[in-house]
GROMACS .gro file of C-alpha atoms in nm:
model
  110
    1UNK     CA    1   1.423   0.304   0.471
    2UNK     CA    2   1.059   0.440   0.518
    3UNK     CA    3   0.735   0.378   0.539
    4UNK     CA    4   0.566   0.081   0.323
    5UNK     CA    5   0.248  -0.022   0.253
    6UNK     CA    6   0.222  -0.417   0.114
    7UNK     CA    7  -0.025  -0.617   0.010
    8UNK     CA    8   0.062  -0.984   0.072
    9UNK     CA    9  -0.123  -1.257  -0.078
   10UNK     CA   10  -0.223  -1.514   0.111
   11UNK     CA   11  -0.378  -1.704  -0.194
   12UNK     CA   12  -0.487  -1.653  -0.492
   13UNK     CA   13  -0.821  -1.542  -0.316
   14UNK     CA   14  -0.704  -1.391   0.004
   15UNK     CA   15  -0.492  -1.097   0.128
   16UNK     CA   16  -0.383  -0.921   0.353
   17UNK     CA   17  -0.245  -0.554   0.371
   18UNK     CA   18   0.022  -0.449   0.594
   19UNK     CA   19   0.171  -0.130   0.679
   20UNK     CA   20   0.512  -0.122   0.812
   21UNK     CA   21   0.824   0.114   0.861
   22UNK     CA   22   1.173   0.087   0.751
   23UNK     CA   23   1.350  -0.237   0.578
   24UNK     CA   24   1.274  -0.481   0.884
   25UNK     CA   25   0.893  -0.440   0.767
   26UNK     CA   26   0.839  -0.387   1.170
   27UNK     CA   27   0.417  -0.376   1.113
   28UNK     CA   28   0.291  -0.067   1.241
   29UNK     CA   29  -0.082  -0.201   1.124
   30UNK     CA   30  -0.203  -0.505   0.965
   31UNK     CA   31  -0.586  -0.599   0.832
   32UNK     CA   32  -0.756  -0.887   0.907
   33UNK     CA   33  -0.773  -1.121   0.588
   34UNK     CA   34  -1.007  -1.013   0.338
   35UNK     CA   35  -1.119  -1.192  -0.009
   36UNK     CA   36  -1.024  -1.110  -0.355
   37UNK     CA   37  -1.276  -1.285  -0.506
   38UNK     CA   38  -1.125  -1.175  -0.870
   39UNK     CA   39  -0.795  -1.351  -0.787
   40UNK     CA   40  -0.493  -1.188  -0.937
   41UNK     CA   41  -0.413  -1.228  -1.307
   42UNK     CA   42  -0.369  -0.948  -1.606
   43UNK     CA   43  -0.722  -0.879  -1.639
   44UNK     CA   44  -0.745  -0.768  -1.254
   45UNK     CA   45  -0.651  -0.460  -1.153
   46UNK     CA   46  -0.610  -0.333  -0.781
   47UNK     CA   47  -0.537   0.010  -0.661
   48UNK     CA   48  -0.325   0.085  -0.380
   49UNK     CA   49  -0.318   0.425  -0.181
   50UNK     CA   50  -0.062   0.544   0.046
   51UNK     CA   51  -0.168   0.880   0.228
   52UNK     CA   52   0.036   1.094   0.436
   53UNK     CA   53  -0.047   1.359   0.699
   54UNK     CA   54   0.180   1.451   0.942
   55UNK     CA   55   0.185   1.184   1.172
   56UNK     CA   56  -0.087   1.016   1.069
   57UNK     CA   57  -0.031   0.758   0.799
   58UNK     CA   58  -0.299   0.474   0.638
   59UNK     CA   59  -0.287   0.283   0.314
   60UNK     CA   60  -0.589   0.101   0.146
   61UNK     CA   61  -0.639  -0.127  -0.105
   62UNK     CA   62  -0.937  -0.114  -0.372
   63UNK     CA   63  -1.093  -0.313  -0.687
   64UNK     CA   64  -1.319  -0.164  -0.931
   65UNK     CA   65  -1.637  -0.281  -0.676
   66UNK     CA   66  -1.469  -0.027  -0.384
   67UNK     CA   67  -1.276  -0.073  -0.074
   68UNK     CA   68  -1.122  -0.406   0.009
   69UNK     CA   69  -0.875  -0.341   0.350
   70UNK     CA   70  -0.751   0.008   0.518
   71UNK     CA   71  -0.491   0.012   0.823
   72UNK     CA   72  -0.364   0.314   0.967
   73UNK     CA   73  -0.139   0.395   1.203
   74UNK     CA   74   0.037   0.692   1.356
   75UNK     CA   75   0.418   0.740   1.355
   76UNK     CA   76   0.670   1.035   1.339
   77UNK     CA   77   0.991   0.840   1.237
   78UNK     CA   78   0.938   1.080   0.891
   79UNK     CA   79   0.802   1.386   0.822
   80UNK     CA   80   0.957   1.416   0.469
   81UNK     CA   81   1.112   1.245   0.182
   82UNK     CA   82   1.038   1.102  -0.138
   83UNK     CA   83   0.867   0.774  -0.291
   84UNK     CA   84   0.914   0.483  -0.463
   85UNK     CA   85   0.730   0.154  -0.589
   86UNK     CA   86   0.865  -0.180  -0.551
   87UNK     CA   87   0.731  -0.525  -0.700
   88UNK     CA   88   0.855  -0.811  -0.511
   89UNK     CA   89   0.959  -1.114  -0.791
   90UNK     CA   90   0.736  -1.450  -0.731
   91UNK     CA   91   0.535  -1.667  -1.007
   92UNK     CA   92   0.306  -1.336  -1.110
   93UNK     CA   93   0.405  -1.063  -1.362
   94UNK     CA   94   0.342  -0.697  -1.181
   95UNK     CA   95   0.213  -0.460  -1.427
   96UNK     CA   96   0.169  -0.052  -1.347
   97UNK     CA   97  -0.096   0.143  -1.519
   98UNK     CA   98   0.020   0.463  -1.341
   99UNK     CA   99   0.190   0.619  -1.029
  100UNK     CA  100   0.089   0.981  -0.889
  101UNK     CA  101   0.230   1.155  -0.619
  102UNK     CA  102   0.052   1.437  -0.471
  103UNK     CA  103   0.148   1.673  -0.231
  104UNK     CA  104  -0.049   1.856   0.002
  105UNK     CA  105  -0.249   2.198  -0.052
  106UNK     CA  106   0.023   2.425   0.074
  107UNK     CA  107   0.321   2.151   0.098
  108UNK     CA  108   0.641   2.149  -0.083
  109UNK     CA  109   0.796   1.810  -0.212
  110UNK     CA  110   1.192   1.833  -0.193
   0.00000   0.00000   0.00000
């Protein structure tokens, strides 16, 4: 249970990101469709950002070119707790070149 922040691929060439609480995936947010004109493949690399204030929650989704999709949303369900990083299975390989988790100036992580 918590929040999550998914990128589904629509094709090879189109996304979309969703942001959603709790195992149901009930969408808080979703983006419009946008284009990965790249396509997906071990050469590719995509950053994905989760950020946290409060109440106040969005997620976004970048190549190396900038900003491809941002939703937000705001929702008190949890105000603490830890994180994780999941890889659903399908016909691509998921690869990780790093994870960071940082807290806010003047926040504690339990």
């Amino acid at each position: 249970t918590g929040y999550c922040c998914y990128l589904r691929t629509n094709s090879n060439l189109e996304s979309r990101l969703h942001l959603g609480v709790d195992s149901r995936h009930y969408r808080l947010a979703s983006s419009p469709l946008f284009q990965t004109p790249r396509g997906y493949g071990e050469d590719v690399s995509y950053s994905m950002r989760i950020t946290l204030e409060g109440s106040q929650i969005s997620c976004s989704v970048s190549d190396s070119a900038g900003q491809l999709a941002q939703v937000s949303a705001t929702d008190s369900t949890y105000l603490s707790g830890g994180a994780a990083v999941l890889a659903r299975s399908g016909k691509s390989q998921h690869h990780f070149g790093s994870i960071a988790i940082t807290p806010a100036i003047g926040s504690t992580m339990r």
